[in-house]
């Protein structure tokens, strides 16, 4: 396995999933505070009120990252800490937390990589329509400009949005995530406004002449036909349009996929003149989150259905399919290149247990090794892959699954907030040490 000298190895987290301190230093309510309190929405009624208490334990967590030997840390900034009601008066105490965190990272030799939106929309904006309201995109631009102004010198890698498909589809289409709305046309409108918000933040960033680089992170999942038949190939094309191209095309080509007529009709009322110029403005890189693939079959009525996994699955029920990462990276490069790419998330949940002070998680180690190997193969095949961020540093609040799904390479005992580096964390540490010594696996 070979990686370029300047390849960035990191770990990733997100604000609502780890910070806790939900009511401290003037933080406003987010849609996840509200949603997690709505009975039946999150497993066991868990909330992010305390989470990993990273807001207070961030120094300990940065020390862990240093011990692991990572180059970079991808975290997200909570919009309701900066603007408690989404707009208006800046809350400096909220900004100060991220300044302290960034300082701690830099003094530990770790590069900060900041995501501006990892799903915690201020509830006050949701009360005015949230992502269904075009104004939310403007407020996002103002919030982004404030953060760039304060942290734009220290942070050199920026991600506007994390996985707009999830914010829009799970939040407004299927309703399994906050704010829990469900309607196909709402989904399309929310997605368009999210893309617009990305474009507006990018515009603000470019206008400020900052030294760093900026991109967006998409959750992409290659869709394979169940059988090598024309019907199933067509099904896979449709699933790919829904899952991947609906975001890749507007961002990198400047228009929505023309082969999805119902979607085009649904999104049309949300589009205004000039939107695509903003949405498709040049990116410095594309962030890709990869967890698994889809297998799809024609349903005989012009649609498609997803089939169950064909291989081993993680605790999420997601198939472990490392080759999907290679296929995806090559495809994105071929169809949308030559854009630098980052893997901004990759990892696996397993039901870990502490045994005599240790956490043995051989399945996670295998998952990580296999995916990293596919990333190396993609680089060898010519893909300009610049870095890999492992999801996640810590076990955390896994959205509608609460604390029941553990993705960390560091175990968190949520009752005591004690952290234990899992075997997979030790594996990552020795893997990175080996690379630093110039070894290849
Ligand atoms: C991604 C999210 C991240 C985490 C992982 C498992 O979709 O970006 O917050 O929940 O899945």
Short mmCIF file of C-alpha atoms and ligand atoms in Angstrom, two decimals:
data_model
loop_
_atom_site.label_atom_id
_atom_site.label_comp_id
_atom_site.label_asym_id
_atom_site.label_seq_id
_atom_site.Cartn_x
_atom_site.Cartn_y
_atom_site.Cartn_z
CA UNK A 1 0.00 0.00 0.00
CA UNK A 2 1.44 3.34 -0.98
CA UNK A 3 0.23 6.81 -0.07
CA UNK A 4 1.63 10.18 -1.10
CA UNK A 5 3.89 11.90 1.46
CA UNK A 6 1.44 14.76 2.00
CA UNK A 7 -1.64 12.51 2.30
CA UNK A 8 -3.71 13.66 5.30
CA UNK A 9 -4.78 11.04 7.81
CA UNK A 10 -7.51 12.13 10.15
CA UNK A 11 -10.48 11.35 12.32
CA UNK A 12 -13.92 12.94 12.11
CA UNK A 13 -16.74 13.91 14.45
CA UNK A 14 -19.71 16.30 14.44
CA UNK A 15 -20.90 18.91 16.92
CA UNK A 16 -24.28 17.55 18.01
CA UNK A 17 -22.94 14.02 18.20
CA UNK A 18 -20.14 14.75 20.70
CA UNK A 19 -20.25 18.20 22.29
CA UNK A 20 -23.02 18.03 24.88
CA UNK A 21 -23.21 21.34 26.83
CA UNK A 22 -26.49 21.89 25.04
CA UNK A 23 -27.53 24.77 27.25
CA UNK A 24 -24.20 26.40 27.92
CA UNK A 25 -22.59 29.69 26.92
CA UNK A 26 -25.67 30.95 25.13
CA UNK A 27 -26.13 28.07 22.68
CA UNK A 28 -29.57 28.17 21.04
CA UNK A 29 -31.86 25.22 20.45
CA UNK A 30 -31.20 23.09 17.35
CA UNK A 31 -33.61 20.91 15.40
CA UNK A 32 -31.90 17.87 16.93
CA UNK A 33 -32.60 19.07 20.49
CA UNK A 34 -36.27 19.34 19.57
CA UNK A 35 -36.43 16.14 17.51
CA UNK A 36 -34.63 13.96 20.06
CA UNK A 37 -37.19 15.09 22.65
CA UNK A 38 -40.08 14.05 20.43
CA UNK A 39 -41.26 10.64 21.71
CA UNK A 40 -40.45 7.74 19.42
CA UNK A 41 -37.94 9.54 17.21
CA UNK A 42 -34.66 8.43 18.79
CA UNK A 43 -33.96 4.98 20.19
CA UNK A 44 -34.36 4.92 23.99
CA UNK A 45 -35.22 8.63 23.98
CA UNK A 46 -31.52 9.52 23.92
CA UNK A 47 -30.54 13.16 23.31
CA UNK A 48 -27.31 15.01 22.64
CA UNK A 49 -27.59 17.01 25.89
CA UNK A 50 -24.40 15.53 27.30
CA UNK A 51 -23.11 13.26 24.51
CA UNK A 52 -19.31 12.87 24.98
CA UNK A 53 -19.09 16.13 26.93
CA UNK A 54 -16.44 17.11 24.40
CA UNK A 55 -17.27 20.78 24.99
CA UNK A 56 -15.51 20.40 28.34
CA UNK A 57 -13.21 17.49 27.58
CA UNK A 58 -11.85 18.77 24.28
CA UNK A 59 -8.28 18.99 25.59
CA UNK A 60 -8.37 15.35 26.59
CA UNK A 61 -9.78 14.46 23.17
CA UNK A 62 -7.12 16.43 21.31
CA UNK A 63 -4.50 14.66 23.44
CA UNK A 64 -6.00 11.33 22.34
CA UNK A 65 -5.72 12.40 18.69
CA UNK A 66 -2.11 13.32 19.26
CA UNK A 67 -1.48 9.94 20.84
CA UNK A 68 -3.06 8.24 17.83
CA UNK A 69 -0.78 10.26 15.55
CA UNK A 70 -3.37 11.79 13.19
CA UNK A 71 -2.48 14.76 10.96
CA UNK A 72 -5.89 16.33 10.86
CA UNK A 73 -9.20 16.53 12.73
CA UNK A 74 -12.52 17.05 10.98
CA UNK A 75 -15.10 18.54 13.36
CA UNK A 76 -18.22 20.59 12.80
CA UNK A 77 -19.30 23.96 14.10
CA UNK A 78 -22.72 24.22 15.72
CA UNK A 79 -24.61 27.06 14.02
CA UNK A 80 -26.81 27.59 17.17
CA UNK A 81 -23.70 28.28 19.24
CA UNK A 82 -22.70 31.10 16.89
CA UNK A 83 -26.19 32.45 16.16
CA UNK A 84 -28.57 31.07 18.82
CA UNK A 85 -31.61 31.94 16.69
CA UNK A 86 -29.83 31.42 13.39
CA UNK A 87 -29.26 35.08 12.58
CA UNK A 88 -28.89 38.51 14.15
CA UNK A 89 -26.55 38.93 17.10
CA UNK A 90 -23.32 36.85 17.12
CA UNK A 91 -22.76 34.85 20.31
CA UNK A 92 -19.06 35.33 21.00
CA UNK A 93 -18.96 32.72 23.76
CA UNK A 94 -19.89 30.13 21.16
CA UNK A 95 -17.18 31.27 18.78
CA UNK A 96 -14.66 31.23 21.62
CA UNK A 97 -15.14 27.50 22.11
CA UNK A 98 -14.07 26.81 18.52
CA UNK A 99 -11.16 29.23 18.87
CA UNK A 100 -9.97 27.32 21.94
CA UNK A 101 -10.39 24.02 20.14
CA UNK A 102 -8.49 25.21 17.05
CA UNK A 103 -5.70 26.61 19.20
CA UNK A 104 -5.40 23.34 21.05
CA UNK A 105 -5.24 21.42 17.77
CA UNK A 106 -2.63 23.69 16.22
CA UNK A 107 -0.45 23.63 19.30
CA UNK A 108 -0.65 19.82 19.19
CA UNK A 109 0.43 19.76 15.54
CA UNK A 110 -3.01 18.70 14.25
CA UNK A 111 -4.63 20.51 11.33
CA UNK A 112 -8.23 21.56 11.87
CA UNK A 113 -10.76 20.73 9.12
CA UNK A 114 -14.09 22.43 9.85
CA UNK A 115 -17.56 21.57 8.57
CA UNK A 116 -20.04 24.44 8.83
CA UNK A 117 -23.21 22.40 8.80
CA UNK A 118 -23.52 18.87 10.13
CA UNK A 119 -27.29 18.91 10.60
CA UNK A 120 -27.86 21.04 13.70
CA UNK A 121 -30.01 23.80 12.23
CA UNK A 122 -31.12 26.47 14.74
CA UNK A 123 -34.70 25.58 15.72
CA UNK A 124 -35.72 29.25 15.35
CA UNK A 125 -35.00 28.97 11.62
CA UNK A 126 -36.91 25.71 11.39
CA UNK A 127 -39.85 27.55 12.93
CA UNK A 128 -39.72 29.79 9.86
CA UNK A 129 -39.70 26.84 7.46
CA UNK A 130 -36.12 25.63 7.86
CA UNK A 131 -34.61 24.39 4.61
CA UNK A 132 -37.97 24.78 2.90
CA UNK A 133 -37.48 28.52 3.24
CA UNK A 134 -35.05 30.06 0.76
CA UNK A 135 -34.03 32.70 3.35
CA UNK A 136 -32.30 29.96 5.35
CA UNK A 137 -29.65 29.81 2.61
CA UNK A 138 -28.98 33.55 3.04
CA UNK A 139 -28.72 33.19 6.80
CA UNK A 140 -26.28 30.35 6.25
CA UNK A 141 -24.14 32.63 4.12
CA UNK A 142 -24.03 35.23 6.92
CA UNK A 143 -23.18 32.58 9.50
CA UNK A 144 -20.46 31.17 7.23
CA UNK A 145 -18.97 34.63 6.64
CA UNK A 146 -18.82 35.26 10.40
CA UNK A 147 -17.01 31.97 11.01
CA UNK A 148 -14.61 32.54 8.08
CA UNK A 149 -13.84 36.00 9.47
CA UNK A 150 -12.95 34.60 12.89
CA UNK A 151 -11.25 31.33 11.98
CA UNK A 152 -10.30 31.78 8.35
CA UNK A 153 -6.60 32.23 9.07
CA UNK A 154 -6.23 29.29 11.40
CA UNK A 155 -8.43 26.74 9.62
CA UNK A 156 -7.18 25.78 6.16
CA UNK A 157 -9.70 23.13 5.20
CA UNK A 158 -13.40 23.99 5.06
CA UNK A 159 -16.45 21.91 4.28
CA UNK A 160 -19.69 23.81 3.75
CA UNK A 161 -22.25 21.02 4.23
CA UNK A 162 -22.11 17.46 5.41
CA UNK A 163 -24.27 15.12 3.32
CA UNK A 164 -27.07 17.36 2.02
CA UNK A 165 -28.88 14.20 0.86
CA UNK A 166 -29.30 13.22 4.52
CA UNK A 167 -30.33 16.70 5.72
CA UNK A 168 -32.86 16.98 2.91
CA UNK A 169 -34.13 13.44 2.36
CA UNK A 170 -34.03 12.05 5.88
CA UNK A 171 -35.15 15.41 7.35
CA UNK A 172 -37.87 16.49 4.89
CA UNK A 173 -38.50 13.44 2.66
CA UNK A 174 -38.69 10.35 4.87
CA UNK A 175 -38.81 12.15 8.22
CA UNK A 176 -36.52 9.78 10.11
CA UNK A 177 -34.17 12.65 10.99
CA UNK A 178 -34.83 16.15 12.30
CA UNK A 179 -37.02 18.03 11.65
CA UNK A 180 -39.07 14.90 10.83
CA UNK A 181 -41.09 16.12 7.84
CA UNK A 182 -42.05 13.86 4.97
CA UNK A 183 -43.03 14.86 1.48
CA UNK A 184 -41.19 14.30 -1.81
CA UNK A 185 -41.58 17.87 -3.01
CA UNK A 186 -40.39 19.20 0.34
CA UNK A 187 -37.36 16.97 0.01
CA UNK A 188 -36.53 18.44 -3.38
CA UNK A 189 -37.03 22.01 -2.22
CA UNK A 190 -34.92 21.48 0.92
CA UNK A 191 -32.16 19.88 -1.18
CA UNK A 192 -32.16 22.81 -3.60
CA UNK A 193 -31.93 25.34 -0.78
CA UNK A 194 -29.11 23.38 0.83
CA UNK A 195 -27.17 23.41 -2.44
CA UNK A 196 -27.86 27.12 -2.73
CA UNK A 197 -26.62 27.64 0.83
CA UNK A 198 -23.43 25.84 -0.14
CA UNK A 199 -23.04 28.11 -3.19
CA UNK A 200 -23.60 31.24 -1.13
CA UNK A 201 -21.07 30.19 1.51
CA UNK A 202 -18.57 29.47 -1.25
CA UNK A 203 -19.22 32.93 -2.69
CA UNK A 204 -18.55 34.51 0.73
CA UNK A 205 -15.36 32.48 1.13
CA UNK A 206 -13.97 33.48 -2.28
CA UNK A 207 -14.87 37.11 -1.63
CA UNK A 208 -12.79 37.12 1.55
CA UNK A 209 -9.58 35.94 -0.12
CA UNK A 210 -8.77 33.45 2.58
CA UNK A 211 -5.74 31.18 2.50
CA UNK A 212 -7.54 27.84 2.90
CA UNK A 213 -9.43 25.43 0.65
CA UNK A 214 -13.14 24.78 0.56
CA UNK A 215 -15.37 21.95 -0.59
CA UNK A 216 -18.53 20.03 0.24
CA UNK A 217 -19.06 16.52 1.58
CA UNK A 218 -21.51 14.12 -0.08
CA UNK A 219 -22.60 10.68 1.09
CA UNK A 220 -22.12 8.63 -2.04
CA UNK A 221 -23.00 5.01 -2.47
CA UNK A 222 -22.40 3.06 -5.67
CA UNK A 223 -25.54 1.29 -6.88
CA UNK A 224 -25.07 -2.11 -8.51
CA UNK A 225 -27.66 -3.94 -10.63
CA UNK A 226 -28.84 -7.18 -8.96
CA UNK A 227 -28.46 -9.04 -12.26
CA UNK A 228 -26.71 -8.10 -15.46
CA UNK A 229 -30.00 -7.45 -17.25
CA UNK A 230 -31.21 -4.29 -19.02
CA UNK A 231 -34.01 -3.87 -16.44
CA UNK A 232 -31.69 -4.07 -13.43
CA UNK A 233 -29.09 -1.84 -15.09
CA UNK A 234 -31.81 0.74 -15.60
CA UNK A 235 -32.85 0.31 -11.94
CA UNK A 236 -29.25 0.94 -10.86
CA UNK A 237 -29.09 4.06 -13.03
CA UNK A 238 -32.20 5.41 -11.34
CA UNK A 239 -30.96 4.62 -7.85
CA UNK A 240 -27.67 6.30 -8.71
CA UNK A 241 -29.59 9.37 -9.90
CA UNK A 242 -31.45 9.55 -6.62
CA UNK A 243 -28.54 8.82 -4.33
CA UNK A 244 -25.54 10.36 -6.08
CA UNK A 245 -26.10 12.33 -9.27
CA UNK A 246 -28.83 14.59 -7.85
CA UNK A 247 -25.97 16.28 -5.93
CA UNK A 248 -22.90 15.58 -8.06
CA UNK A 249 -24.44 16.96 -11.26
CA UNK A 250 -25.58 20.40 -10.03
CA UNK A 251 -22.35 20.93 -8.09
CA UNK A 252 -19.97 19.78 -10.79
CA UNK A 253 -21.89 20.16 -14.03
CA UNK A 254 -24.31 22.97 -13.25
CA UNK A 255 -27.65 21.23 -13.77
CA UNK A 256 -29.86 18.51 -12.29
CA UNK A 257 -29.83 15.08 -13.97
CA UNK A 258 -32.10 15.34 -16.98
CA UNK A 259 -33.16 11.69 -16.79
CA UNK A 260 -35.27 12.18 -13.64
CA UNK A 261 -38.46 13.85 -14.89
CA UNK A 262 -40.60 13.66 -11.71
CA UNK A 263 -37.77 15.15 -9.69
CA UNK A 264 -37.21 17.92 -12.23
CA UNK A 265 -40.89 18.84 -12.07
CA UNK A 266 -40.82 18.76 -8.27
CA UNK A 267 -37.76 20.99 -7.90
CA UNK A 268 -38.67 23.50 -10.64
CA UNK A 269 -40.63 25.96 -8.43
CA UNK A 270 -37.63 26.34 -6.08
CA UNK A 271 -35.14 27.32 -8.80
CA UNK A 272 -34.35 30.97 -9.47
CA UNK A 273 -32.20 32.60 -12.09
CA UNK A 274 -28.52 32.43 -11.19
CA UNK A 275 -28.85 29.56 -8.69
CA UNK A 276 -26.75 27.16 -10.72
CA UNK A 277 -23.95 29.70 -11.16
CA UNK A 278 -23.62 29.79 -7.39
CA UNK A 279 -24.11 26.04 -6.88
CA UNK A 280 -21.58 25.00 -9.52
CA UNK A 281 -18.87 27.55 -8.70
CA UNK A 282 -15.48 25.76 -8.68
CA UNK A 283 -14.65 23.70 -5.60
CA UNK A 284 -11.16 23.10 -4.26
CA UNK A 285 -12.06 19.50 -3.49
CA UNK A 286 -14.96 17.11 -3.06
CA UNK A 287 -15.41 15.24 0.22
CA UNK A 288 -16.85 11.74 -0.01
CA UNK A 289 -18.37 9.76 2.83
CA UNK A 290 -18.43 6.07 2.00
CA UNK A 291 -19.92 3.35 4.16
CA UNK A 292 -21.59 0.82 1.87
CA UNK A 293 -23.13 0.05 -1.52
CA UNK A 294 -26.63 -0.55 -2.81
CA UNK A 295 -27.89 -3.50 -4.86
CA UNK A 296 -31.02 -2.76 -6.85
CA UNK A 297 -33.54 -4.58 -8.95
CA UNK A 298 -36.26 -3.43 -11.33
CA UNK A 299 -39.67 -3.67 -9.63
CA UNK A 300 -41.53 -4.34 -12.88
CA UNK A 301 -43.46 -1.06 -12.65
CA UNK A 302 -40.82 1.35 -13.90
CA UNK A 303 -39.27 1.73 -10.45
CA UNK A 304 -36.71 -0.18 -8.44
CA UNK A 305 -36.26 -1.85 -5.11
CA UNK A 306 -33.18 -2.17 -2.92
CA UNK A 307 -32.14 -5.75 -2.20
CA UNK A 308 -30.69 -7.04 1.07
CA UNK A 309 -26.90 -7.13 1.50
CA UNK A 310 -24.97 -10.03 -0.03
CA UNK A 311 -22.09 -10.03 2.41
CA UNK A 312 -21.29 -9.44 6.07
CA UNK A 313 -22.97 -6.45 7.69
CA UNK A 314 -22.05 -4.00 10.46
CA UNK A 315 -24.20 -3.20 13.49
CA UNK A 316 -26.04 -0.67 11.26
CA UNK A 317 -27.01 -3.52 8.92
CA UNK A 318 -24.81 -1.96 6.23
CA UNK A 319 -22.95 -4.39 3.99
CA UNK A 320 -19.17 -4.40 4.31
CA UNK A 321 -18.15 -3.88 0.69
CA UNK A 322 -14.66 -2.36 0.42
CA UNK A 323 -14.49 -2.68 -3.38
CA UNK A 324 -17.36 -0.18 -3.55
CA UNK A 325 -14.97 2.51 -2.34
CA UNK A 326 -12.57 1.83 -5.20
CA UNK A 327 -15.36 1.72 -7.77
CA UNK A 328 -16.82 4.94 -6.40
CA UNK A 329 -13.55 6.87 -6.37
CA UNK A 330 -12.76 5.85 -9.93
CA UNK A 331 -16.22 6.68 -11.15
CA UNK A 332 -16.32 10.11 -9.50
CA UNK A 333 -12.88 10.85 -10.91
CA UNK A 334 -13.81 9.70 -14.42
CA UNK A 335 -17.18 11.44 -14.56
CA UNK A 336 -16.45 14.60 -12.59
CA UNK A 337 -12.65 14.97 -12.41
CA UNK A 338 -9.98 16.24 -12.28
CA UNK A 339 -11.03 17.41 -8.84
CA UNK A 340 -9.01 16.57 -5.71
CA UNK A 341 -10.98 14.17 -3.51
CA UNK A 342 -11.00 13.44 0.20
CA UNK A 343 -12.62 10.56 2.00
CA UNK A 344 -14.22 12.65 4.74
CA UNK A 345 -15.86 9.69 6.50
CA UNK A 346 -15.43 5.93 6.49
CA UNK A 347 -15.87 3.54 9.37
CA UNK A 348 -18.10 0.94 10.99
CA UNK A 349 -20.33 0.34 14.01
CA UNK A 350 -20.02 -2.84 16.04
CA UNK A 351 -21.46 -3.70 19.46
CA UNK A 352 -18.26 -3.21 21.44
CA UNK A 353 -17.77 -4.28 25.03
CA UNK A 354 -15.09 -3.51 27.58
CA UNK A 355 -13.24 -6.62 28.75
CA UNK A 356 -10.66 -6.13 31.47
CA UNK A 357 -10.09 -2.57 30.44
CA UNK A 358 -9.69 -3.36 26.73
CA UNK A 359 -12.01 -3.22 23.74
CA UNK A 360 -11.33 -5.92 21.17
CA UNK A 361 -12.88 -4.96 17.84
CA UNK A 362 -11.24 -7.12 15.15
CA UNK A 363 -14.15 -6.61 12.75
CA UNK A 364 -13.63 -2.85 12.76
CA UNK A 365 -9.90 -3.31 12.19
CA UNK A 366 -10.66 -5.56 9.21
CA UNK A 367 -13.16 -3.03 7.85
CA UNK A 368 -10.65 -0.20 8.10
CA UNK A 369 -7.73 -2.16 6.67
CA UNK A 370 -9.76 -3.29 3.69
CA UNK A 371 -11.09 0.18 2.92
CA UNK A 372 -7.71 1.85 3.28
CA UNK A 373 -6.31 -0.76 0.88
CA UNK A 374 -8.97 0.13 -1.69
CA UNK A 375 -8.13 3.82 -1.29
CA UNK A 376 -4.48 2.98 -2.04
CA UNK A 377 -5.52 1.06 -5.16
CA UNK A 378 -7.59 4.01 -6.33
CA UNK A 379 -4.58 6.31 -5.93
CA UNK A 380 -2.44 3.85 -7.88
CA UNK A 381 -5.10 3.95 -10.62
CA UNK A 382 -4.71 7.74 -10.87
CA UNK A 383 -7.37 9.14 -8.51
CA UNK A 384 -6.21 12.42 -6.88
CA UNK A 385 -7.17 11.34 -3.37
CA UNK A 386 -5.71 13.70 -0.78
CA UNK A 387 -6.78 12.35 2.57
CA UNK A 388 -8.77 9.90 4.68
CA UNK A 389 -10.84 10.82 7.74
CA UNK A 390 -11.95 7.89 9.83
CA UNK A 391 -15.46 8.02 11.32
CA UNK A 392 -15.20 8.33 14.20
CA UNK A 393 -12.74 9.37 16.87
CA UNK A 394 -15.28 8.66 19.61
CA UNK A 395 -18.39 6.58 20.15
CA UNK A 396 -21.13 9.19 19.97
CA UNK A 397 -24.79 10.09 19.46
CA UNK A 398 -25.62 8.18 16.28
CA UNK A 399 -28.71 10.23 15.34
CA UNK A 400 -31.92 8.18 15.46
CA UNK A 401 -30.00 5.26 17.01
CA UNK A 402 -28.87 7.34 19.98
CA UNK A 403 -25.87 5.87 21.77
CA UNK A 404 -26.72 2.33 20.64
CA UNK A 405 -24.37 2.30 17.67
CA UNK A 406 -20.69 2.67 18.36
CA UNK A 407 -18.51 3.98 15.53
CA UNK A 408 -15.54 5.16 17.61
CA UNK A 409 -11.96 3.92 17.56
CA UNK A 410 -12.07 5.27 21.11
CA UNK A 411 -14.69 3.75 23.39
CA UNK A 412 -16.76 6.12 25.50
CA UNK A 413 -18.39 5.02 28.74
CA UNK A 414 -21.24 7.51 28.67
CA UNK A 415 -21.95 7.18 32.41
CA UNK A 416 -18.43 8.17 33.49
CA UNK A 417 -17.14 9.84 30.27
CA UNK A 418 -14.09 7.62 30.48
CA UNK A 419 -12.37 7.03 27.13
CA UNK A 420 -10.57 3.80 26.20
CA UNK A 421 -8.63 3.46 22.97
CA UNK A 422 -10.07 0.38 21.25
CA UNK A 423 -7.87 -2.17 19.48
CA UNK A 424 -8.86 -0.42 16.23
CA UNK A 425 -7.46 2.84 17.62
CA UNK A 426 -4.21 1.05 18.43
CA UNK A 427 -4.25 -0.41 14.93
CA UNK A 428 -4.67 3.07 13.39
CA UNK A 429 -1.87 4.36 15.60
CA UNK A 430 0.58 1.68 14.50
CA UNK A 431 -0.53 1.95 10.88
CA UNK A 432 0.19 5.70 10.95
CA UNK A 433 3.52 5.14 12.71
CA UNK A 434 4.46 2.67 9.99
CA UNK A 435 3.62 5.20 7.30
CA UNK A 436 5.63 7.86 9.09
CA UNK A 437 8.62 5.53 8.95
CA UNK A 438 8.06 5.14 5.22
CA UNK A 439 6.82 1.59 5.48
CA UNK A 440 4.10 0.30 3.25
CA UNK A 441 1.84 -2.56 4.24
C1 LIG B 1 -22.95 9.77 8.31
C2 LIG B 1 -22.98 11.01 9.14
C3 LIG B 1 -22.25 10.90 10.44
C4 LIG B 1 -22.42 9.55 11.08
C5 LIG B 1 -22.15 8.45 10.09
C6 LIG B 1 -22.26 7.06 10.65
O1 LIG B 1 -24.07 9.74 7.47
O2 LIG B 1 -22.40 12.08 8.42
O3 LIG B 1 -22.67 11.95 11.27
O4 LIG B 1 -23.65 9.45 11.67
O5 LIG B 1 -23.02 8.56 9.00
#
